[in-house]
Structure formats: C-alpha cells, structure tokens
XYZ file of C-alpha atoms in Angstrom:
558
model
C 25.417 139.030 174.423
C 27.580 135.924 175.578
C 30.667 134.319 174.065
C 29.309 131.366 172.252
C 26.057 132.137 171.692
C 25.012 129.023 169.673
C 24.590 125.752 171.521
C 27.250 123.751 168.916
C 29.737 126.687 168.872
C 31.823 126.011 171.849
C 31.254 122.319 170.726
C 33.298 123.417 167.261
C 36.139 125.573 169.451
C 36.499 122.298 171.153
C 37.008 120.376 168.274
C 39.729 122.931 167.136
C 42.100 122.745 170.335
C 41.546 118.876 171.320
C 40.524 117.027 168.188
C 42.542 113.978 168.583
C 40.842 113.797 172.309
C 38.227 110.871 172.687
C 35.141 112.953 172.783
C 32.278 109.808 173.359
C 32.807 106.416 174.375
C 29.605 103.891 173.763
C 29.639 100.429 173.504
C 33.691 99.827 173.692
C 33.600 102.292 170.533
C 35.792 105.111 170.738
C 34.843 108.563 168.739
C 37.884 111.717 169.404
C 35.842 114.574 168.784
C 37.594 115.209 164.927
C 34.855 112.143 164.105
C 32.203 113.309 165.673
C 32.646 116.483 164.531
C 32.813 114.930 160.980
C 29.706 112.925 161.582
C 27.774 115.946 163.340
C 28.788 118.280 160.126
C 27.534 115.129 157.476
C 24.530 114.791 159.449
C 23.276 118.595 159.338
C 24.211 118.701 155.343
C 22.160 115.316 155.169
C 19.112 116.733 157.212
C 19.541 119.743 154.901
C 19.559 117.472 151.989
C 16.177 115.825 152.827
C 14.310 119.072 153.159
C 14.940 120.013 157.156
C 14.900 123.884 157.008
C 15.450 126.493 159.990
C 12.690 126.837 162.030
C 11.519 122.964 161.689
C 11.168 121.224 164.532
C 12.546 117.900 164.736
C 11.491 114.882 167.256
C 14.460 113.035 168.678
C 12.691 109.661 169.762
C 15.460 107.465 170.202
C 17.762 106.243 174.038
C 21.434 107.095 175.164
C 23.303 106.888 171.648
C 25.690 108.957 169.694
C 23.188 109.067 167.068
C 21.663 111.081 169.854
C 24.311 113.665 170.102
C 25.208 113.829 166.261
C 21.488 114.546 166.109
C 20.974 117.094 168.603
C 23.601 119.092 167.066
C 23.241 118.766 163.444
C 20.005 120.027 164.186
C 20.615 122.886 165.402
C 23.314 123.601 163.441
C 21.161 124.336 160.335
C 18.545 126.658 162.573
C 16.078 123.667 163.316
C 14.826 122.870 166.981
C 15.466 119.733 168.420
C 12.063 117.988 170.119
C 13.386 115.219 172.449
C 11.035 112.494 173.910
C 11.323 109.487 175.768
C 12.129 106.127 173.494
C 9.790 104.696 175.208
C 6.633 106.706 175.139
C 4.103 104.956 173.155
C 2.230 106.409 169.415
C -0.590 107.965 172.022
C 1.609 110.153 173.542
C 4.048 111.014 170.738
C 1.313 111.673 168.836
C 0.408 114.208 171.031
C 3.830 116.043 170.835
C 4.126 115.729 166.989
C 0.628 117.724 166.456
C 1.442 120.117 169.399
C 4.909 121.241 167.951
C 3.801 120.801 164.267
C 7.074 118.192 164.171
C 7.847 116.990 160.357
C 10.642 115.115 160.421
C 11.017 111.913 163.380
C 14.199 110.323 164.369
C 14.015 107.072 165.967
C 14.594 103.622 167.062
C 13.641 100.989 164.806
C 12.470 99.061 167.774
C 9.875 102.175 168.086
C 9.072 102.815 164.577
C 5.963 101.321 164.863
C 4.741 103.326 166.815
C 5.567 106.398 164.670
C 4.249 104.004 161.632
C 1.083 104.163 163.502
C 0.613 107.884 163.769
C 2.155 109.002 160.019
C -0.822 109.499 158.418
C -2.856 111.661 160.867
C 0.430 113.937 161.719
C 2.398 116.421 159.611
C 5.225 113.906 159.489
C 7.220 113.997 156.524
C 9.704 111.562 156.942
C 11.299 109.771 159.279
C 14.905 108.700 159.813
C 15.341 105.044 161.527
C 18.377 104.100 163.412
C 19.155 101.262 165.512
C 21.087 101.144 169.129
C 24.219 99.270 167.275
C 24.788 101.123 164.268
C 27.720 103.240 165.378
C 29.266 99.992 167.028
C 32.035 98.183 164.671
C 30.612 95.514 162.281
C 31.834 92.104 164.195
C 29.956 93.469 167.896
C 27.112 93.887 166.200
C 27.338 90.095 164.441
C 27.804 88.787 168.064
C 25.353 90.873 169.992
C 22.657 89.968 167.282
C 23.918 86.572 167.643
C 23.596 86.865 171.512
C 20.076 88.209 171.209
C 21.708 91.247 172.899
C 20.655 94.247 170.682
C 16.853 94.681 170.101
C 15.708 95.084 166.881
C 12.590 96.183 165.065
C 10.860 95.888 161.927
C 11.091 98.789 159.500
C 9.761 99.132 156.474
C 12.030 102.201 154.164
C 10.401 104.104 151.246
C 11.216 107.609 150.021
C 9.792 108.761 153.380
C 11.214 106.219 156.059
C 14.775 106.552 155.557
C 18.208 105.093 156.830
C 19.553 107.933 159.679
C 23.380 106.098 158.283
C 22.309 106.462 154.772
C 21.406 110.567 155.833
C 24.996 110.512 157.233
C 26.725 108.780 154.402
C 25.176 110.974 151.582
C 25.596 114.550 153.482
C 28.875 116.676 152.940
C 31.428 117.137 155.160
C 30.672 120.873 154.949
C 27.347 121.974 156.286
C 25.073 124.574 154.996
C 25.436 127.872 156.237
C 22.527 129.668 157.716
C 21.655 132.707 159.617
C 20.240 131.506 163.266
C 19.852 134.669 165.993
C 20.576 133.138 169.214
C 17.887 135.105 171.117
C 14.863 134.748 169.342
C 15.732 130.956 167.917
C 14.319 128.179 169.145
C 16.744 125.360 169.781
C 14.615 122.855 171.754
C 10.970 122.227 172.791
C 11.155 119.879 175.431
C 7.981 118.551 176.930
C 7.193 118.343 180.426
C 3.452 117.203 182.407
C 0.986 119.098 182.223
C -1.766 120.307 185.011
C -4.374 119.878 182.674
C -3.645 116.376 182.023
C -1.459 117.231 178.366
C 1.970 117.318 178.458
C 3.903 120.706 177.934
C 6.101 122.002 175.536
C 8.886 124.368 177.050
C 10.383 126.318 174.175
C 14.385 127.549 174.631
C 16.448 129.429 171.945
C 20.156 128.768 171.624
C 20.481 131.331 174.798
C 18.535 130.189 177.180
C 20.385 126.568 176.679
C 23.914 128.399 176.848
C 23.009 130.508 179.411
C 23.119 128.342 182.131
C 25.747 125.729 181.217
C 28.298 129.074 181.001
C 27.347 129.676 184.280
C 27.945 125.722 185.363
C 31.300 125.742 183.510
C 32.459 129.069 185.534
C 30.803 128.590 188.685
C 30.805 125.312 189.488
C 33.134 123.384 187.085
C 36.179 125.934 186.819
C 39.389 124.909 189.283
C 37.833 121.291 189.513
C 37.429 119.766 186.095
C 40.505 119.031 184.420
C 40.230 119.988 181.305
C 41.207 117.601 177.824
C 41.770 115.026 180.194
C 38.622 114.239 182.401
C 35.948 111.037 182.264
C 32.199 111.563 182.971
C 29.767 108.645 183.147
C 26.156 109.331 181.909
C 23.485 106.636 182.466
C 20.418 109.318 182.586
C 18.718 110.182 179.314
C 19.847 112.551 177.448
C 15.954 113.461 176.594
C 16.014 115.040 180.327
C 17.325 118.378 180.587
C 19.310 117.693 183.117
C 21.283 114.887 181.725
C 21.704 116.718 178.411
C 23.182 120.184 179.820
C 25.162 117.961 182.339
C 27.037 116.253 179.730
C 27.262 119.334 177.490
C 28.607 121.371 180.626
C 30.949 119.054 182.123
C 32.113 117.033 179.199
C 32.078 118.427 175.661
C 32.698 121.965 176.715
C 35.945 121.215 178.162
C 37.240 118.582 175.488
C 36.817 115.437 177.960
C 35.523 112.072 177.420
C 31.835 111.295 177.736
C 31.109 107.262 178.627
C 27.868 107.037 177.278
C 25.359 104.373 178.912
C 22.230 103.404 176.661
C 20.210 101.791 179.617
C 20.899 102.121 183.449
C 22.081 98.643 184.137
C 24.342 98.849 187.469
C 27.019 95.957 186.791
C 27.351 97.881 183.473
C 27.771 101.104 184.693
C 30.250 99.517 187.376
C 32.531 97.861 184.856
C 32.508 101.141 183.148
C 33.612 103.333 185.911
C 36.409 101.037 186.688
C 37.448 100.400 182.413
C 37.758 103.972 181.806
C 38.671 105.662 185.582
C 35.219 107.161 186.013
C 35.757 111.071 187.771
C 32.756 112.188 187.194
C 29.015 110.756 186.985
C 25.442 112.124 187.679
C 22.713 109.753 188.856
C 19.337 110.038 190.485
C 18.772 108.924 194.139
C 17.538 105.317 193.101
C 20.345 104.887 190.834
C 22.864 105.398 193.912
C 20.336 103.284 196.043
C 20.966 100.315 193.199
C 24.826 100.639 193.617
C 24.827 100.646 197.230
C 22.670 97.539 197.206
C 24.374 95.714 194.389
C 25.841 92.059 195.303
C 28.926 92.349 193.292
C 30.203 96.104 194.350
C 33.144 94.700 196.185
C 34.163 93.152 193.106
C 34.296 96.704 191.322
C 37.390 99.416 191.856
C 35.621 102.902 191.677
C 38.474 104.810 193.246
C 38.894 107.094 190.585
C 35.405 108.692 191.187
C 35.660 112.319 192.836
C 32.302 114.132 191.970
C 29.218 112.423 192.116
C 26.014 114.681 191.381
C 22.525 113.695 192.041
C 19.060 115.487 190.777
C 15.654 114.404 189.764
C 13.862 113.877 193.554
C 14.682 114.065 197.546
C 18.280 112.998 198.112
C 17.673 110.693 201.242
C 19.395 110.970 203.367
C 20.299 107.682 204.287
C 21.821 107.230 200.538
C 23.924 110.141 201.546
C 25.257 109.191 204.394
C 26.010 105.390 203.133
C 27.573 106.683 200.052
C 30.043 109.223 201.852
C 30.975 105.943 203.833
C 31.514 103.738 201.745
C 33.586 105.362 199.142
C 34.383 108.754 201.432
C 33.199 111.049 199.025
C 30.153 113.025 199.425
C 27.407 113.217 196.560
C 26.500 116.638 195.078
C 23.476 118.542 194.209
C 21.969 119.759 190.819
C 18.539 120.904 190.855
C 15.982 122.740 188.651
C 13.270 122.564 186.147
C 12.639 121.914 182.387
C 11.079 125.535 182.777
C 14.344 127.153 184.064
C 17.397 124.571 183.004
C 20.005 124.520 185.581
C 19.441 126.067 188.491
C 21.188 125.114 191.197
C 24.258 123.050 192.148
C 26.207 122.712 195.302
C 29.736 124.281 195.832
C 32.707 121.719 194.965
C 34.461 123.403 197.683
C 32.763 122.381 200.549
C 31.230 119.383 202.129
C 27.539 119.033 200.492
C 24.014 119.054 203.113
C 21.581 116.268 201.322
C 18.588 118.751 202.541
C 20.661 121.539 200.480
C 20.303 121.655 196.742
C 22.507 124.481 196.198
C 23.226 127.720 194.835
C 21.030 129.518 192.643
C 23.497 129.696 188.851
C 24.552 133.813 188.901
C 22.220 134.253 185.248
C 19.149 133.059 187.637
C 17.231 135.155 190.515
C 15.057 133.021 192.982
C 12.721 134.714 195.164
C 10.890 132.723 197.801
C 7.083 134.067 198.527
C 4.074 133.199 200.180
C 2.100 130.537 197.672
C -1.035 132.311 197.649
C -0.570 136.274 198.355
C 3.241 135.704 195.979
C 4.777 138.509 199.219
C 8.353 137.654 199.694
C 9.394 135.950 202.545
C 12.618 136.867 204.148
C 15.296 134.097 204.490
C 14.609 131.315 206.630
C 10.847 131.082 206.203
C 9.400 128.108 204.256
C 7.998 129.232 201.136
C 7.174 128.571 196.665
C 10.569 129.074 195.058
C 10.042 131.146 192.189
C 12.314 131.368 189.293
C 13.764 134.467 186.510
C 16.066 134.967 184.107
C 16.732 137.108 180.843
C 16.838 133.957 178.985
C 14.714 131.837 179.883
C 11.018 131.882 178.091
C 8.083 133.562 179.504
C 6.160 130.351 178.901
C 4.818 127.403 177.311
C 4.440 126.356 173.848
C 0.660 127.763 172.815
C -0.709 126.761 176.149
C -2.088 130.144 177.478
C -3.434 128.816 180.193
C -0.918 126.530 181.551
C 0.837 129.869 181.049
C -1.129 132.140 183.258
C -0.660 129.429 185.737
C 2.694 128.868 185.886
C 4.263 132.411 185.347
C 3.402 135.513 187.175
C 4.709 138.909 186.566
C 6.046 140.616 190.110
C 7.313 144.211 189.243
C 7.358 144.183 185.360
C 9.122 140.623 185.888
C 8.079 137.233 185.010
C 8.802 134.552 187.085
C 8.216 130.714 186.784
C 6.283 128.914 189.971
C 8.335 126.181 190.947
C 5.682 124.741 193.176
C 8.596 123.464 194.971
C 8.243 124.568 198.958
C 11.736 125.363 200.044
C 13.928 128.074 202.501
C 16.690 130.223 201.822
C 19.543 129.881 204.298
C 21.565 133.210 205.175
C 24.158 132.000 202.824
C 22.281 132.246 199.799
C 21.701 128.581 199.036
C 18.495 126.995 198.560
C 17.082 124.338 200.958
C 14.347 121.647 199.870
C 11.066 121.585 201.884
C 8.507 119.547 199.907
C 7.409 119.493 196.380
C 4.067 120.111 194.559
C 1.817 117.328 194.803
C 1.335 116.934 191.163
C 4.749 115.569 190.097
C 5.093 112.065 191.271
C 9.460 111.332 191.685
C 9.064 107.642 190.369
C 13.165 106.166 189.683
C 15.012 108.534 187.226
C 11.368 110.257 186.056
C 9.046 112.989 186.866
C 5.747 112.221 186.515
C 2.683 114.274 186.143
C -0.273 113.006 188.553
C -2.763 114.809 186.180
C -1.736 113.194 183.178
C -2.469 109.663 184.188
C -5.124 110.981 185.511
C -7.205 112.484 181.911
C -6.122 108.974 180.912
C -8.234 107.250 183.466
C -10.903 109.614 183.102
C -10.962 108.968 179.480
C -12.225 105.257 180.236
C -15.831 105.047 179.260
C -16.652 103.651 183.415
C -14.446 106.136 185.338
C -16.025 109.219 186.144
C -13.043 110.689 188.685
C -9.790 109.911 189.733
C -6.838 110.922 191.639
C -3.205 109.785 191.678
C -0.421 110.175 194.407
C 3.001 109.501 194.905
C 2.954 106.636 197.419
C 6.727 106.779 199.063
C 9.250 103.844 198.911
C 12.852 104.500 199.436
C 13.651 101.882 196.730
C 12.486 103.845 193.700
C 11.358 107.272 195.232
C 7.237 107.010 194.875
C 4.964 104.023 193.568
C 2.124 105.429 191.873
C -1.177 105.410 193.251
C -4.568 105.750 191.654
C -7.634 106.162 193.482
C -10.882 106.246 191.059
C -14.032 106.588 190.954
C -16.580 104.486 188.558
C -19.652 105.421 187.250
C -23.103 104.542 189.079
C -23.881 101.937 186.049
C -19.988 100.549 185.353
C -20.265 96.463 185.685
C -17.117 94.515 185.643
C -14.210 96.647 185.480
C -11.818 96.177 187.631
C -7.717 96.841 188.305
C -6.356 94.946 185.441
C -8.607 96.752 183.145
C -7.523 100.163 183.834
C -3.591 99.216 184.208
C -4.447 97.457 180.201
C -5.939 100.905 179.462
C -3.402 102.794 180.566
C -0.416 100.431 179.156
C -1.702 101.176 175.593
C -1.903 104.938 176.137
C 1.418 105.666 178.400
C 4.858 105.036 178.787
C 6.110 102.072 180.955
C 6.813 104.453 183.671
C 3.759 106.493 184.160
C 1.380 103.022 184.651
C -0.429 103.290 188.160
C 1.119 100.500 190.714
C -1.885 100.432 192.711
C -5.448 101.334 192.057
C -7.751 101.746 194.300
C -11.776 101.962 193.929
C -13.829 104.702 196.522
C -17.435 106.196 196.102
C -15.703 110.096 195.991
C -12.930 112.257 196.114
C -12.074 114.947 198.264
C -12.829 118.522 196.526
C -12.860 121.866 197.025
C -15.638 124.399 197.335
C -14.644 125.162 193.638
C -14.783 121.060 192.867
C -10.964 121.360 192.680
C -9.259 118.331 193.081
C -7.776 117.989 196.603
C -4.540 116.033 195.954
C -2.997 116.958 198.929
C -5.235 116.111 200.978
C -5.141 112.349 199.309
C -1.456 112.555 199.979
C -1.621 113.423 203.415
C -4.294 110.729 204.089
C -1.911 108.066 202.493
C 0.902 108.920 204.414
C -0.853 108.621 207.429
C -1.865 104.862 206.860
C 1.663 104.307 206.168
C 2.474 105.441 209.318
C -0.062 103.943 211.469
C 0.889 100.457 209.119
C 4.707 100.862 209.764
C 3.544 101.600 213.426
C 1.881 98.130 213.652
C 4.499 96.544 212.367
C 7.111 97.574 214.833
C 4.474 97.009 217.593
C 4.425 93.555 216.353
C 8.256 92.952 215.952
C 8.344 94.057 219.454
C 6.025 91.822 220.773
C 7.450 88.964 218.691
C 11.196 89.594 220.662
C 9.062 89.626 224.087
C-alpha cells in the first residue's frame, strides 16, 4: 500500500504545511488553500446533507471552475465517485452516461441545465445542483461582467430537486462526515471515453489507480524541478480530461503551489495570465501552442518566466517544436497516455526533449510492445501496438464485456490494455510515437471516436453506412470527415441535413466538417469496416492535391 492512499489526502497534508499559500487563482480571485479547504470540507457535509452516500456516482457537467475542484473532492471525500463530462455535450449524450453509470445526483452549469432538465424524468436523477461560471468571483465582477454581457447565463428553474450548488456550500458544516472508503476496491471516478461500438465508455478507477500514477509524476518527473510552496502552473485544458486533471493535481496541489485556472482556452487570456502571475509551468495541446505562435499580439506579452511547457492529447509536430524552442528557447515536453491507463509517460526534465519521443513509461506502469495481431513481443526498435499494465489500474470497462474482451488481453496471467497506438521502444527505455489507431480522430484539445459519429449517422432514417476519418490540418490536428452511404430510396437529403442531425445529438466538437456521399464502403471479408483503408485513400488525394498545387506555384514563378 502507498502513502496517501486517498485522492484528497495529500490534498489535506497540503493544507496543513502551506495553508496561507494561494492554492487556485480564477478570474482575478484568489483562494490560499485554508479556503478551499474550508469550501471542499462544506461542500462534502452539504452533498452528505442532500442524500449523496458512498458508492453514488456523481456527474460533474460543468467547465474550468473551482466549483470544479471543490466538487471533485468533496466527492470523494464522503466515498462517492466523481463522473466528469464535457460542459458541452448535449442531453443525447449525457443521457447516455447518466443511465450507463446509474448517476443520481448532476452538477452543472446553469447555461446547460436544460439539457439535464430535458433528460430528468427518464434517468435516475435525483437532484441536481446548478452553479454558474461567476459564482466564486467577488460580487462587483460579476455586476460588470453581467453588465458587459461577459458571463453566460442560463435559465434555471429550483425546486426541492434543482438546487443552488452555493446554497449546498453555505448550509454544509465545516466538518465533513466521516466514512470508511478502501482505496483499492473504491471507485473514485468513471470517466468516459469513445467507444468502438459507437457508445461511449466508462473507465472505472478507485482512489489507487488515480494516486498511483501522480506519485510516480511527483517523484519521477516533478522532484528536483518543481519548487515547492512557491511555483505557478497555468491550466487552460479541461479538467474533465484525465490528463488535465492529474496534471494539475500532480504538479500543483500536491506540492502547495498556485494553480491559474482558465475556464475557456482564449490565447490573449491565457497570455495576460502567464505574464500577471509569472507563469512556470503550463500544459497545452499541440493546437493550443500552434494558436500562441500565430497570435498577432505575442510580442506584446512577457512570458519569460515560463520554464516547463508540457504538451499531450495528439502528434507534437514538429514544426511547433522547433518554432517554440526558438522563439522562447525552451523546449516543450511530453505527457502521454490513455483514460484506460492515466499517466503514462512523460519526458525527462533533464534532458533536451525529441517531439517524435513521448517519454518514459511512469515506474508503477509496464509497456510491452507486440505484434498487433499474433500479441508476440517485439524486441526494441521494431514498430509495434503498445500495450499497457499495472496493479492499479482496472481490468476494464464499466459493464461493457465486450468492449472489454477487445481492449484487454491477458499475456501470462496478466492483463494488459491495447493502446492501439503503433509505436517503438528505443534502447533507452523511452517510448517513440509511430501512428495511432484509426478510430480516434485528434481534433484541437479532443479525442474523438470515429465510431461514435458514426452510429449517429447510421441512426438517420436515409443512411444505411458510413465512415469517418481524421482528415489532417496542422491548424487544429484533424478535420473530421464523413463519408456515407444513403439508402437506394432516400430523396432529398443532403449535407446540411446530416450536420443538423448530428448538431442535436453531439457535442460541438464531434460534428463532421465534411461529408461526403459514395455508392459503398470498403469492407472486409467479415463486412468489417475498413477505416484504414479510407484513411490511406484520403491522404493520398491530399498529396496528389498539395502536389498540384506546388506544380502550379512553380509554373506561376516561370
């Protein structure tokens, strides 16, 4: 068993050696970690209060906030598991999630409510708990912003089952109920991830398997470089993601420093803030630094102070790289892994970073990389699937046996999880990127499953197949593509229609960029889907089209 076993507890030893310490800044508001603490503790007794008992699961469906982090702790801090979605996924997909993990008690935006409005009476919902973006800001900001037009609000409508998340607050105690949680067995979060069957995935972790690997970032990557009580971290990525959530826990609240919390990623906002507070540390995702570079007004912005920029979430390009490292002369860092896994790998502080390298495999995780379809390893060097173990990490997914079966395989009495990433192991141990599965689509700051869009088009009474790729552009990663097929008897549906379909069943995000109409798809002998093959053909016409076009420039200078 490890020291700190809970996913609050080093949180509370924290709060004990540097409580005067600014733990979150949002907004311009300042909270030292004595009142957060203080809100955290009044939140849990409130939850407890209202009928939230260990073992409930709880859906956190609100942005960037520190209603999000008093949340996610007071959770678990009375043996409930936190159930964190996007804030902008609409009432057909959390509807989804709320059935899957039987989820009674919603927390979210009240510029969202309606959609959880929409779904109360054919979910187990018992009550939900409204907040809005501004409510932890001071009284006159939010009289200007609302003023301004500057803080979206929505329209809620409280009874004894839609309550006030501040009223929760205000009428818990300071002194939290004490309950028996056992860190191993415990769930602490279901977090949902796409799903090869076209349904999103719940990935269950107990209080280990989240403290697991953020010990191992605080000893093996953070020790000897943060300085602790005393540094700043930026974080712009949601805190729904896995990787922005253990990020900030690891690097910031574990070691009593200050947390700049961003609720959207806007870049002149995000520059302001580095240079206001003396930014050290920040973690973005490849567009993000792409946006910066790019920006109009960076000369007018000091970001000296920054030291260690990290990057995860898709292919660092290299060109970002390279232009990065020049223009401020520091290099940006690696994290990399999975919502299956958590953390798994991050590249060594003490030496200069390879954008193809994504790092070191965390000392609580063992990577093998085999051959895809007979699973023999491959000795380092050769291109193979990464696959993925640890003692505390689950064996698979919330009650989905056979996403299960397909995802985890059991190699000498041990279960591993198929990254479907393609990648090599150099002789020193660290992990190089090859290519990734051709069902996760990289589009901006979000992963996004190919076969979830796709059930949604197939659900449209005229489609009868489709298929969606990742179509590259080095502004935001991949565009999404959709290539379907309609039914011999469809009349009169065309582009718009499906992109209107799919905008009242998905988030923002996941909507197709292009659609495009063919007679069939390419399938196996099994009538598999051939995605790949789709990709493949894709990136050839981009080729042959950027080809032309530099034939053409050519000509034109003749």
């Amino acid at each position: 068993m490890m020291n700190g076993e809970y996913t609050f507890s080093r949180f509370e030893e924290i709060v004990k050696k540097y409580g005067d310490n600014i733990a979150l800044i949002y907004l311009g508001e300042k909270f030292t970690y004595n009142e957060l603490s203080r809100l955290i503790n009044k939140f849990a007794s409130g939850l407890y209060k209202i009928g939230v008992r260990p073992g409930d699961k709880v859906m956190i469906y609100i942005a960037n906030s520190p209603q999000w982090i008093i949340a996610n702790f007071a959770i678990n801090k009375i043996g409930a598991a936190c159930v964190p979605v996007s804030p902008i996924y609409t009432a057909y997909e959390i509807e989804y999630m709320i059935k899957d993990a039987n989820v009674e008690t919603v927390i979210c935006m009240d510029t969202n409510f309606a959609y959880v409005k929409e779904v109360m009476d054919r979910t187990p919902i018992k009550r939900v708990l409204v907040t809005n973006l501004a409510d932890f800001v001071s009284p006159i900001k939010r009289l200007i912003g609302h003023l301004f037009d500057k803080i979206p609000k929505g329209r809620v409508e409280y009874s004894q089952k839609v309550l006030s998340f501040k009223k929760v607050i205000k009428e818990g105690s300071e002194i939290p109920p004490s309950v028996k949680i056992d860190p191993e067995k415990d769930l602490a979060y279901i977090m949902y991830t796409g799903g090869t069957t076209g349904f999103p995935k719940g990935v269950p972790g107990t209080h280990l398997t989240e403290v697991s690997y953020i010990k191992d970032i605080m000893e093996d990557v953070a020790l000897g470089f943060v300085e602790e009580g005393k540094d700043i971290l930026l974080m712009v990525n949601p805190l729904f993601h896995i990787m922005a959530k253990g990020f900030t826990i690891a690097f910031g609240f574990n070691f009593g420093n200050t947390v700049v919390l961003l609720p959207v990623p806007e870049v002149d906002a995000l520059l302001r803030a580095i240079q206001r507070y003396k930014v050290r540390w920040m973690l973005g995702v490849p567009a993000l630094y792409r946006m910066i570079l790019e920006n109009d007004r960076l000369d007018q912005y000091d970001l000296s102070s920054l030291r260690f920029c990290f990057c995860g979430g898709d292919v660092l390009p290299r060109e970002v790289f390279n232009t990065w490292k020049e223009r401020f002369g520091i290099p940006i860092y690696q994290v990399y892994g999975a919502t299956e896994v958590g953390h798994l790998c991050y590249s060594p502080l003490y030496k200069e970073p390879n954008p193809t390298v994504v790092g070191k495999p965390l000392k609580s995780r063992r990577c093998l990389v085999c051959d895809p379809e007979t699973l023999e390893i491959l000795p380092p060097g050769e291109v193979g699937e990464l696959l993925v173990s640890s003692p505390y990490i689950m064996p698979g997914y919330w009650q989905k046996e056979e996403e299960t079966r397909r995802s985890f395989v059991n190699l000498n009495g041990v279960t591993y999880y198929r990254m479907g990433d393609y990648v090599r192991m150099n002789e020193e141990g660290e992990i190089e990127f090859v290519e990734r599965t051709a069902d996760i689509i990289k589009y901006k700051a979000y992963r996004v499953s190919a076969s979830e869009i796709e059930a949604v088009l197939q659900d449209h009474p005229a489609v009868i197949g489709a298929c969606v790729i990742g179509v590259p552009d080095p502004r935001v990663g991949e565009r999404i593509k959709a290539i379907v097929v309609l039914k011999e008897d469809a009349k009169g549906v065309g582009a718009q229609d499906l992109i209107k379909w799919c905008k009242e069943r998905l988030a923002p995000y996941k909507i197709p960029h292009y659609i495009e109409f063919r007679d069939m798809l390419p399938k196996s002998k099994v009538g598999k889907l051939l995605r790949r093959e789709v990709r493949e053909e894709e990136k050839r016409k981009l080729e042959k089209e950027s080809k032309r076009k530099g034939n053409s420039a050519v000509a034109n200078e003749a």
